[in-house]
Coordinates of C-alpha atoms in Angstrom, one line a residue:
X1 CA -19.2 -48.3 163.0
X2 CA -20.4 -51.7 161.7
X3 CA -21.4 -51.9 158.1
X4 CA -24.2 -54.2 156.9
X5 CA -24.0 -55.7 153.5
X6 CA -27.4 -55.8 151.9
X7 CA -28.3 -58.6 149.5
X8 CA -30.4 -57.7 146.5
X9 CA -33.9 -59.1 146.5
X10 CA -34.6 -61.8 143.9
X11 CA -36.3 -60.7 140.7
X12 CA -39.3 -62.6 139.3
X13 CA -40.0 -62.6 135.6
X14 CA -43.3 -64.2 134.4
X15 CA -42.9 -66.4 131.3
X16 CA -46.4 -67.7 130.6
X17 CA -49.8 -66.0 130.4
X18 CA -52.4 -68.5 129.3
X19 CA -54.7 -70.5 131.6
X20 CA -53.9 -74.1 132.3
X21 CA -51.3 -76.4 133.9
X22 CA -47.5 -76.3 133.4
X23 CA -46.2 -79.8 133.8
X24 CA -42.4 -79.5 133.1
X25 CA -39.9 -76.8 132.2
X26 CA -36.2 -77.0 131.2
X27 CA -33.5 -74.6 130.1
X28 CA -32.3 -75.3 126.5
X29 CA -28.6 -75.8 125.7
X30 CA -28.1 -72.0 125.4
X31 CA -29.7 -71.4 128.8
X32 CA -31.8 -68.6 127.3
X33 CA -34.5 -70.6 125.6
X34 CA -36.9 -72.4 127.9
X35 CA -38.8 -75.5 126.8
X36 CA -41.9 -76.5 128.7
X37 CA -45.0 -78.7 128.6
X38 CA -48.4 -77.4 129.4
X39 CA -52.1 -78.0 129.0
X40 CA -53.4 -74.6 127.9
X41 CA -57.1 -73.7 127.8
X42 CA -58.4 -77.3 128.1
X43 CA -56.1 -78.6 125.4
X44 CA -53.8 -81.7 125.8
X45 CA -50.2 -81.3 126.8
X46 CA -47.9 -79.9 124.1
X47 CA -44.3 -78.8 123.9
X48 CA -43.7 -75.0 123.9
X49 CA -40.6 -72.7 123.8
X50 CA -40.3 -69.2 125.3
X51 CA -37.5 -66.7 125.9
X52 CA -37.4 -64.2 128.8
X53 CA -37.4 -61.2 126.5
X54 CA -40.7 -62.2 124.9
X55 CA -44.2 -62.8 126.4
X56 CA -45.2 -65.1 123.5
X57 CA -44.7 -68.9 123.6
X58 CA -44.3 -70.9 120.5
X59 CA -45.7 -74.4 120.0
X60 CA -43.1 -76.9 118.7
X61 CA -44.2 -79.2 115.8
X62 CA -44.2 -82.4 117.9
X63 CA -46.9 -84.9 118.8
X64 CA -48.8 -84.1 122.0
X65 CA -46.4 -85.0 124.8
X66 CA -44.7 -84.0 128.0
X67 CA -41.1 -82.8 127.6
X68 CA -39.0 -84.5 130.3
X69 CA -35.5 -83.2 129.6
X70 CA -33.3 -81.3 127.2
X71 CA -29.8 -82.6 126.4
X72 CA -26.6 -80.5 126.0
X73 CA -26.5 -81.8 122.4
X74 CA -29.9 -80.5 121.5
X75 CA -32.3 -83.4 122.0
X76 CA -35.6 -83.6 123.8
X77 CA -36.7 -86.5 125.9
X78 CA -40.5 -86.8 125.5
X79 CA -43.1 -88.8 127.3
X80 CA -45.6 -89.8 124.6
X81 CA -49.2 -90.8 125.5
X82 CA -49.1 -88.7 128.7
X83 CA -50.8 -85.6 127.2
X84 CA -54.2 -85.9 128.8
X85 CA -55.3 -85.0 132.4
X86 CA -53.2 -85.6 135.4
X87 CA -50.1 -84.1 136.9
X88 CA -47.6 -86.7 135.6
X89 CA -48.4 -90.1 134.2
X90 CA -46.5 -93.0 132.7
X91 CA -45.9 -93.0 129.0
X92 CA -43.5 -94.0 126.2
X93 CA -40.1 -92.4 126.4
X94 CA -38.9 -91.0 123.0
X95 CA -36.0 -88.8 121.9
X96 CA -36.2 -86.2 119.1
X97 CA -33.9 -83.4 118.0
X98 CA -34.9 -79.8 118.9
X99 CA -34.6 -79.0 115.2
X100 CA -37.6 -81.3 114.5
X101 CA -38.3 -84.7 113.1
X102 CA -40.2 -87.8 114.2
X103 CA -39.7 -89.0 117.8
X104 CA -37.8 -92.2 118.2
X105 CA -39.5 -94.4 120.8
X106 CA -37.2 -96.0 123.4
X107 CA -39.0 -97.4 126.5
X108 CA -42.6 -97.9 127.7
X109 CA -44.0 -97.1 131.2
X110 CA -41.6 -94.2 131.9
X111 CA -42.6 -91.3 134.1
X112 CA -39.5 -89.2 134.5
X113 CA -36.2 -88.9 132.6
X114 CA -33.0 -86.8 132.6
X115 CA -29.9 -86.6 130.4
X116 CA -26.4 -87.0 131.5
X117 CA -24.2 -83.8 131.1
X118 CA -22.6 -85.1 127.9
X119 CA -26.0 -86.0 126.4
X120 CA -25.2 -89.7 126.0
X121 CA -27.2 -91.4 128.7
X122 CA -30.6 -91.1 130.2
X123 CA -31.7 -91.6 133.8
X124 CA -35.3 -92.8 134.0
X125 CA -38.1 -93.7 136.4
X126 CA -39.8 -96.8 134.9
X127 CA -42.6 -98.9 136.1
X128 CA -41.9 -102.7 135.9
X129 CA -44.8 -104.8 137.0
X130 CA -46.2 -103.1 140.1
X131 CA -43.1 -101.3 141.1
X132 CA -41.0 -98.3 140.1
X133 CA -37.3 -98.6 139.2
X134 CA -34.7 -95.9 139.1
X135 CA -32.3 -96.6 136.2
X136 CA -29.1 -95.0 135.1
X137 CA -28.2 -95.4 132.4
X138 CA -31.6 -96.6 131.1
X139 CA -31.8 -100.4 131.4
X140 CA -29.5 -100.5 134.5
X141 CA -31.4 -100.5 137.8
X142 CA -29.6 -98.5 140.5
X143 CA -32.5 -98.3 143.0
X144 CA -35.8 -99.8 144.0
X145 CA -38.0 -98.0 146.6
X146 CA -37.9 -99.2 150.2
X147 CA -41.7 -99.1 150.6
X148 CA -43.6 -101.9 149.0
X149 CA -45.9 -99.5 147.1
X150 CA -43.2 -96.8 146.8
X151 CA -41.9 -95.0 143.8
X152 CA -39.6 -92.3 142.5
X153 CA -40.1 -88.9 140.9
X154 CA -38.0 -86.1 139.4
X155 CA -34.9 -88.1 138.6
X156 CA -32.0 -85.6 137.8
X157 CA -28.4 -86.4 136.9
X158 CA -25.7 -84.6 138.8
X159 CA -23.5 -82.0 136.9
X160 CA -20.6 -84.5 137.2
X161 CA -22.7 -87.3 135.8
X162 CA -21.8 -89.6 138.7
X163 CA -25.1 -89.8 140.6
X164 CA -28.8 -89.3 140.3
X165 CA -31.0 -87.3 142.7
X166 CA -34.7 -88.1 143.0
X167 CA -37.6 -88.1 145.3
X168 CA -38.2 -91.5 146.8
X169 CA -41.9 -91.7 147.5
X170 CA -43.7 -93.6 150.3
X171 CA -46.4 -94.5 147.8
X172 CA -46.0 -94.4 144.0
X173 CA -48.9 -92.0 143.4
X174 CA -48.6 -89.6 146.3
X175 CA -46.5 -86.6 147.1
X176 CA -44.9 -87.7 150.4
X177 CA -41.2 -88.7 150.4
X178 CA -37.6 -87.9 150.8
X179 CA -34.7 -86.8 148.6
X180 CA -32.1 -89.5 147.8
X181 CA -28.8 -89.3 145.9
X182 CA -27.8 -92.6 144.3
X183 CA -24.5 -93.2 142.6
X184 CA -24.0 -95.3 139.4
X185 CA -23.2 -98.4 141.5
X186 CA -26.6 -98.1 143.2
X187 CA -25.3 -96.9 146.6
X188 CA -27.5 -94.3 148.4
X189 CA -25.0 -91.5 149.1
X190 CA -27.3 -89.2 150.9
X191 CA -31.0 -88.9 151.9
X192 CA -33.2 -86.3 153.6
X193 CA -36.0 -86.7 156.0
X194 CA -39.5 -87.2 154.7
X195 CA -41.4 -84.1 153.4
X196 CA -45.0 -83.6 152.3
X197 CA -46.0 -82.3 148.9
X198 CA -42.7 -83.0 147.2
X199 CA -42.7 -81.8 143.6
X200 CA -39.8 -80.2 141.8
X201 CA -36.1 -81.0 142.0
X202 CA -32.8 -79.9 140.3
X203 CA -29.1 -79.8 140.9
X204 CA -27.4 -76.5 141.7
X205 CA -23.7 -77.2 141.8
X206 CA -23.1 -79.8 144.5
X207 CA -26.5 -79.2 146.1
X208 CA -29.9 -80.6 145.2
X209 CA -32.6 -78.0 145.5
X210 CA -36.2 -79.1 145.9
X211 CA -39.6 -77.7 146.7
X212 CA -41.7 -79.3 149.4
X213 CA -43.8 -78.6 152.5
X214 CA -43.2 -79.7 156.1
X215 CA -46.7 -81.2 156.5
X216 CA -50.0 -81.5 154.6
X217 CA -52.0 -79.7 153.6
X218 CA -49.5 -76.8 153.4
X219 CA -48.4 -75.3 150.2
X220 CA -45.0 -76.0 148.7
X221 CA -43.7 -72.5 149.6
X222 CA -40.1 -73.5 150.5
X223 CA -37.0 -74.2 148.4
X224 CA -34.7 -76.5 150.3
X225 CA -31.1 -77.4 149.4
X226 CA -29.4 -80.7 150.3
X227 CA -25.7 -81.3 149.9
X228 CA -24.0 -84.7 149.2
X229 CA -23.7 -85.3 152.9
X230 CA -27.4 -85.1 153.4
X231 CA -27.4 -81.8 155.2
X232 CA -30.5 -79.8 154.4
X233 CA -30.9 -76.0 154.5
X234 CA -33.7 -73.6 153.6
X235 CA -32.7 -71.7 150.4
X236 CA -35.8 -69.4 150.2
X237 CA -39.4 -69.0 150.9
X238 CA -41.5 -68.3 147.8
X239 CA -45.0 -67.1 147.4
X240 CA -47.8 -69.5 146.7
X241 CA -47.7 -73.2 145.8
X242 CA -44.4 -73.5 143.9
X243 CA -42.7 -76.3 141.9
X244 CA -39.0 -76.0 141.1
X245 CA -38.3 -77.3 137.5
X246 CA -34.7 -76.3 136.6
X247 CA -31.7 -74.3 137.5
X248 CA -29.2 -72.7 135.1
X249 CA -25.4 -72.7 135.8
X250 CA -25.6 -69.0 136.6
X251 CA -28.2 -69.7 139.3
X252 CA -31.4 -68.6 137.5
X253 CA -34.3 -70.8 138.6
X254 CA -37.4 -71.9 136.7
X255 CA -40.4 -72.2 139.1
X256 CA -44.1 -72.7 138.4
X257 CA -46.6 -71.2 140.8
X258 CA -49.8 -73.2 140.9
X259 CA -53.2 -72.5 142.2
X260 CA -54.7 -75.8 143.2
X261 CA -58.4 -75.9 143.9
X262 CA -61.1 -78.5 144.4
X263 CA -64.6 -77.4 143.6
X264 CA -68.2 -78.4 143.3
X265 CA -70.5 -78.1 140.3
X266 CA -74.2 -78.6 141.0
X267 CA -77.5 -78.4 139.2
X268 CA -80.5 -78.3 141.6
X269 CA -84.0 -79.6 140.5
X270 CA -85.8 -77.0 138.4
X271 CA -82.5 -75.3 137.4
X272 CA -81.6 -75.2 133.7
X273 CA -77.8 -74.9 134.1
X274 CA -75.0 -76.1 136.4
X275 CA -73.6 -73.7 139.0
X276 CA -70.2 -73.5 140.6
X277 CA -70.9 -73.8 144.4
X278 CA -67.4 -74.3 145.6
X279 CA -66.6 -72.8 149.0
X280 CA -63.0 -72.6 150.1
X281 CA -59.9 -74.1 148.3
X282 CA -60.7 -77.9 148.3
X283 CA -64.4 -78.5 148.3
X284 CA -65.5 -82.2 148.0
X285 CA -69.2 -83.0 147.4
X286 CA -70.6 -85.8 149.5
X287 CA -74.4 -85.9 149.5
X288 CA -77.6 -84.0 148.6
X289 CA -80.9 -83.7 150.3
X290 CA -83.8 -85.7 148.7
X291 CA -85.5 -82.4 147.6
X292 CA -82.2 -81.0 146.3
X293 CA -82.4 -77.9 148.5
X294 CA -79.2 -78.6 150.4
X295 CA -75.9 -80.4 149.9
X296 CA -73.3 -81.8 152.3
X297 CA -69.5 -81.3 151.6
X298 CA -66.2 -81.1 153.3
X299 CA -63.1 -78.9 152.8
X300 CA -59.8 -80.8 152.8
X301 CA -57.3 -78.1 151.8
X302 CA -55.6 -75.3 153.8
X303 CA -59.0 -73.7 154.5
X304 CA -60.4 -77.0 156.0
X305 CA -57.7 -77.3 158.6
X306 CA -55.5 -80.4 159.4
X307 CA -58.5 -82.7 159.9
X308 CA -60.9 -81.2 157.4
X309 CA -64.2 -79.4 158.0
X310 CA -67.7 -80.5 157.2
X311 CA -70.3 -78.0 155.8
X312 CA -73.9 -77.8 154.8
X313 CA -75.0 -75.4 152.1
X314 CA -78.2 -74.5 150.2
X315 CA -78.2 -75.2 146.5
X316 CA -79.6 -71.7 146.0
X317 CA -76.0 -70.4 146.8
X318 CA -76.6 -69.3 150.4
X319 CA -73.6 -69.2 152.7
X320 CA -72.2 -72.5 153.9
X321 CA -72.7 -73.5 157.5
X322 CA -69.7 -75.3 159.2
X323 CA -71.0 -78.3 161.1
X324 CA -67.7 -79.3 162.6
X325 CA -64.3 -80.9 162.1
X326 CA -63.8 -84.0 160.0
X327 CA -64.8 -85.4 156.6
X328 CA -68.4 -85.7 155.7
X329 CA -69.8 -89.1 154.7
X330 CA -73.6 -88.9 154.3
X331 CA -76.6 -86.7 154.9
X332 CA -79.7 -88.2 156.4
X333 CA -82.8 -88.1 154.1
X334 CA -84.6 -85.7 156.4
X335 CA -81.5 -83.4 156.4
X336 CA -81.2 -83.5 160.2
X337 CA -78.1 -85.5 160.6
X338 CA -74.6 -85.7 159.0
X339 CA -72.3 -88.6 159.3
X340 CA -68.7 -87.4 159.7
X341 CA -65.4 -89.1 160.3
X342 CA -62.1 -87.8 161.7
X343 CA -59.2 -88.9 159.4
X344 CA -57.5 -92.0 160.8
X345 CA -60.5 -93.1 163.1
X346 CA -62.5 -96.2 162.6
X347 CA -65.9 -94.8 163.9
X348 CA -68.3 -92.2 162.7
X349 CA -69.8 -89.2 164.5
X350 CA -73.4 -88.4 163.7
X351 CA -73.7 -84.6 163.9
X352 CA -76.9 -82.7 164.0
X353 CA -77.4 -80.1 161.3
X354 CA -79.5 -78.0 163.8
X355 CA -80.1 -78.3 167.5
X356 CA -79.1 -81.7 169.1
X357 CA -76.3 -83.8 170.5
X358 CA -73.6 -85.6 168.5
X359 CA -73.8 -89.4 168.6
X360 CA -71.1 -91.9 168.0
X361 CA -71.6 -94.7 165.5
X362 CA -69.3 -97.7 166.0
X363 CA -69.3 -101.5 166.2
X364 CA -66.7 -103.7 167.8
X365 CA -64.6 -105.4 165.2
X366 CA -65.6 -103.1 162.4
X367 CA -63.4 -100.4 160.9
X368 CA -66.0 -98.0 159.3
X369 CA -65.0 -96.4 156.0
X370 CA -68.0 -95.0 154.1
X371 CA -71.8 -94.6 154.6
X372 CA -75.1 -94.2 152.8
X373 CA -78.3 -93.5 154.7
X374 CA -81.4 -95.6 154.1
X375 CA -84.8 -93.7 153.5
X376 CA -86.0 -94.5 157.1
X377 CA -83.5 -92.0 158.6
X378 CA -82.5 -94.8 161.1
X379 CA -80.4 -97.4 159.3
X380 CA -77.2 -96.8 157.4
X381 CA -75.3 -99.0 154.8
X382 CA -71.6 -98.8 155.6
X383 CA -68.5 -100.0 153.9
X384 CA -66.3 -101.4 156.5
X385 CA -63.5 -103.9 157.2
X386 CA -64.1 -106.7 159.6
X387 CA -61.0 -108.0 161.4
X388 CA -58.6 -106.5 158.8
X389 CA -60.4 -108.4 156.0
X390 CA -61.5 -107.0 152.6
X391 CA -64.0 -104.1 152.7
X392 CA -67.6 -105.2 152.6
X393 CA -71.1 -103.7 153.1
X394 CA -73.0 -103.9 156.3
X395 CA -76.2 -102.3 157.6
X396 CA -76.2 -100.6 161.0
X397 CA -78.9 -99.2 163.2
X398 CA -77.8 -95.7 164.2
X399 CA -79.7 -95.7 167.5
X400 CA -79.0 -99.4 168.3
X401 CA -76.4 -102.1 168.1
X402 CA -77.6 -104.3 165.2
X403 CA -75.2 -105.4 162.5
X404 CA -76.5 -107.0 159.3
X405 CA -74.3 -108.3 156.5
X406 CA -75.1 -107.1 153.0
X407 CA -72.3 -108.5 150.8
X408 CA -70.5 -111.8 151.4
X409 CA -66.8 -112.3 152.3
X410 CA -65.8 -113.0 148.7
X411 CA -66.9 -109.7 147.3
X412 CA -64.6 -106.7 148.0
X413 CA -66.2 -103.3 147.7
X414 CA -64.1 -100.3 146.6
X415 CA -64.7 -96.8 147.9
X416 CA -66.2 -96.0 144.5
X417 CA -68.6 -98.2 142.5
X418 CA -71.5 -98.9 144.9
X419 CA -74.9 -97.3 145.3
X420 CA -78.1 -97.8 147.3
X421 CA -81.4 -97.9 145.5
X422 CA -83.7 -94.9 146.2
X423 CA -86.2 -97.2 148.0
X424 CA -83.4 -98.6 150.2
X425 CA -84.1 -102.2 149.3
X426 CA -81.0 -103.0 147.2
X427 CA -77.3 -102.2 146.8
X428 CA -75.5 -102.2 143.5
X429 CA -71.8 -103.1 143.6
X430 CA -69.3 -103.0 140.7
X431 CA -67.2 -106.1 141.1
X432 CA -64.6 -107.1 138.5
X433 CA -66.3 -107.4 135.1
X434 CA -69.9 -107.3 136.5
X435 CA -72.4 -105.4 138.6
X436 CA -74.3 -107.3 141.2
X437 CA -77.4 -106.3 143.2
X438 CA -77.6 -107.3 146.9
X439 CA -80.7 -107.1 149.0
X440 CA -80.0 -104.8 152.0
X441 CA -81.8 -107.3 154.3
X442 CA -79.7 -110.2 153.1
X443 CA -80.2 -112.9 150.5
X444 CA -79.1 -114.0 147.1
X445 CA -77.5 -111.5 144.7
X446 CA -78.2 -111.2 141.0
X447 CA -76.2 -109.8 138.2
X448 CA -77.2 -106.8 136.0
X449 CA -77.2 -108.2 132.4
X450 CA -75.2 -106.6 129.6
X451 CA -72.5 -104.9 131.7
X452 CA -69.3 -104.4 129.9
X453 CA -65.8 -104.8 131.4
X454 CA -64.6 -101.7 133.2
X455 CA -68.1 -100.1 133.6
X456 CA -68.8 -98.8 137.0
X457 CA -71.8 -97.8 139.0
X458 CA -71.8 -94.1 139.9
X459 CA -75.4 -93.7 141.2
X460 CA -78.9 -95.0 141.4
X461 CA -82.0 -93.0 140.6
X462 CA -85.7 -94.0 140.5
X463 CA -85.5 -94.8 136.8
X464 CA -82.4 -97.0 136.9
X465 CA -78.7 -97.4 137.7
X466 CA -76.2 -94.6 136.6
X467 CA -73.1 -96.1 135.1
X468 CA -69.9 -94.8 133.5
X469 CA -67.4 -96.4 131.1
X470 CA -64.5 -94.4 132.7
X471 CA -65.5 -92.6 135.9
X472 CA -62.1 -91.1 136.5
X473 CA -62.3 -89.1 133.3
X474 CA -65.8 -87.7 133.5
X475 CA -67.9 -87.8 130.3
X476 CA -71.1 -89.6 129.5
X477 CA -73.2 -91.1 132.2
X478 CA -75.7 -93.8 131.1
X479 CA -78.9 -94.9 132.8
X480 CA -79.1 -98.7 132.9
X481 CA -82.2 -100.8 133.5
X482 CA -81.1 -103.1 136.3
X483 CA -83.5 -105.8 135.1
X484 CA -82.7 -105.8 131.4
X485 CA -79.4 -104.1 131.1
X486 CA -80.8 -101.7 128.5
X487 CA -79.0 -98.3 128.6
X488 CA -79.5 -94.8 127.4
X489 CA -77.6 -91.6 127.8
X490 CA -78.5 -89.7 131.0
X491 CA -76.0 -86.8 131.0
X492 CA -72.7 -85.7 129.6
X493 CA -70.7 -84.5 132.6
X494 CA -67.9 -82.0 131.7
X495 CA -67.0 -78.6 133.2
X496 CA -68.0 -75.6 131.2
X497 CA -64.5 -74.2 131.9
X498 CA -62.0 -77.0 131.0
X499 CA -58.8 -75.0 131.7
X500 CA -56.6 -76.7 134.2
X501 CA -59.0 -79.5 135.0
X502 CA -56.8 -82.3 136.3
X503 CA -59.5 -84.6 137.7
X504 CA -63.2 -85.0 137.3
X505 CA -64.2 -88.2 139.1
X506 CA -67.7 -89.4 138.5
X507 CA -67.3 -91.5 141.6
X508 CA -68.2 -88.3 143.4
X509 CA -71.5 -88.0 141.5
X510 CA -74.4 -87.2 143.8
X511 CA -78.1 -87.1 142.7
X512 CA -81.6 -86.6 144.0
X513 CA -83.7 -89.8 143.9
X514 CA -85.6 -88.6 140.9
X515 CA -82.4 -87.6 139.1
X516 CA -83.5 -84.0 138.5
X517 CA -80.7 -82.7 140.7
X518 CA -77.1 -83.7 140.6
X519 CA -73.6 -82.5 141.4
X520 CA -69.9 -83.6 141.2
X521 CA -66.4 -82.6 142.3
X522 CA -63.5 -81.5 140.2
X523 CA -59.9 -80.5 140.8
X524 CA -58.3 -77.7 138.9
X525 CA -54.7 -76.7 138.8
X526 CA -53.7 -73.5 136.9
X527 CA -50.1 -72.4 136.9
X528 CA -47.7 -69.7 135.7
X529 CA -44.0 -70.2 134.9
X530 CA -41.5 -67.7 136.4
X531 CA -37.8 -67.1 135.9
X532 CA -36.2 -66.1 139.2
X533 CA -32.8 -64.4 139.3
X534 CA -30.9 -63.8 142.5
X535 CA -31.9 -66.8 144.7
X536 CA -28.4 -68.3 144.7

């Protein structure tokens, strides 16, 4: 009779129990103590230590930072100045003994680092100008990304110290790329195909293990292994959205399981408090009806499907109604029509929110990007590119063929930083160090006085422009008189539950014309760190 050898199932031991985001995790020199960086309960990123035999983590007496690597000789490589929101950001690389002391600063604009096995050299990913360099040892460039806007992440030195493995990213700030192994002379010894959602990489003997997905928006639920010849195999499927952080010599693996969610917070007119009106896993607020009774949003995560899904929902919390596939752009003032775009297309679909037929909105020579309805329910201000030029603003007649130019060729308009006045007469555009007002029907622009460098338009209500000093970080929104530049505080935008908030972009701020109703989108990532035994 044949005998089957049964392999024991891996065991999962949970190491962390607080709410927030685990950024990095590494085994210490004894391979029993684990050092990690996390943003717990809305706090900044700090360095903690934990052991598998205890549920309690201890905070180390270091400045707020992200720990990047632990050397065999007992030193931490820290990224200072990276302790606020975001997954991983550039900071100042410093080294400090695990026993304590003041960090010694080494290099600026470093995002990832790893020690050589002997603890003498560091491999780093450093931004120089507009590009990322992979350096080993630090100061010696061994690789530049092939893509013009490419980058690197998760640089890890091989156990032999002869090469560095890293993700080579298609774009510096995204999660799409391939695994490369680069030797000390700068020769690419192996590379994988491209994967989506790449995050988490470590050496296991002569293999590089990494976590990734085959395509977006799938979770990172697979651990892959690539050998030095570039052959890739599936090591294991793991539950949830996983990030591999480190591997001990005996095969134990540190993995963080993350719950990523995008959500909507909204306060309708007449309500005294904000409400969480998120729907599926990646809700993005787009527009609100003029009376504040309904809001338009789309789902862009797993629940939304490969092309996203557009929904309409009541601000009273009633169930959302799916209008169709694609990403919502704008809701007509009468609430009867939604402008939607399929990712990758250059036209819009105008979808009825009730009975009716879908219409196509397109113009020859214009690649349509964004839209805002005008109060007449017939005309739309669009952000578009003309003949591959810079993005500008135009006005289109939904039922006709007219095209009117709103902004001139010399003013490029970003996807954030522009708003239409409630009466539909003017458009405000953040441009460089100023905010300019352009008549929708064409004509000379004028500046808004008193605007400081970096301030951005985030909305326009009947009593003035809404502006922010740092829209990407949330915070205070000011109401600015477009004629005089006088400003006063309008609202302080911050989630009631700050745990795990990675992004709160006021560029998504949506208001009713009278400013009594408003809403915004946030992204939250909460994770737990696990020690897995038995994968190898």
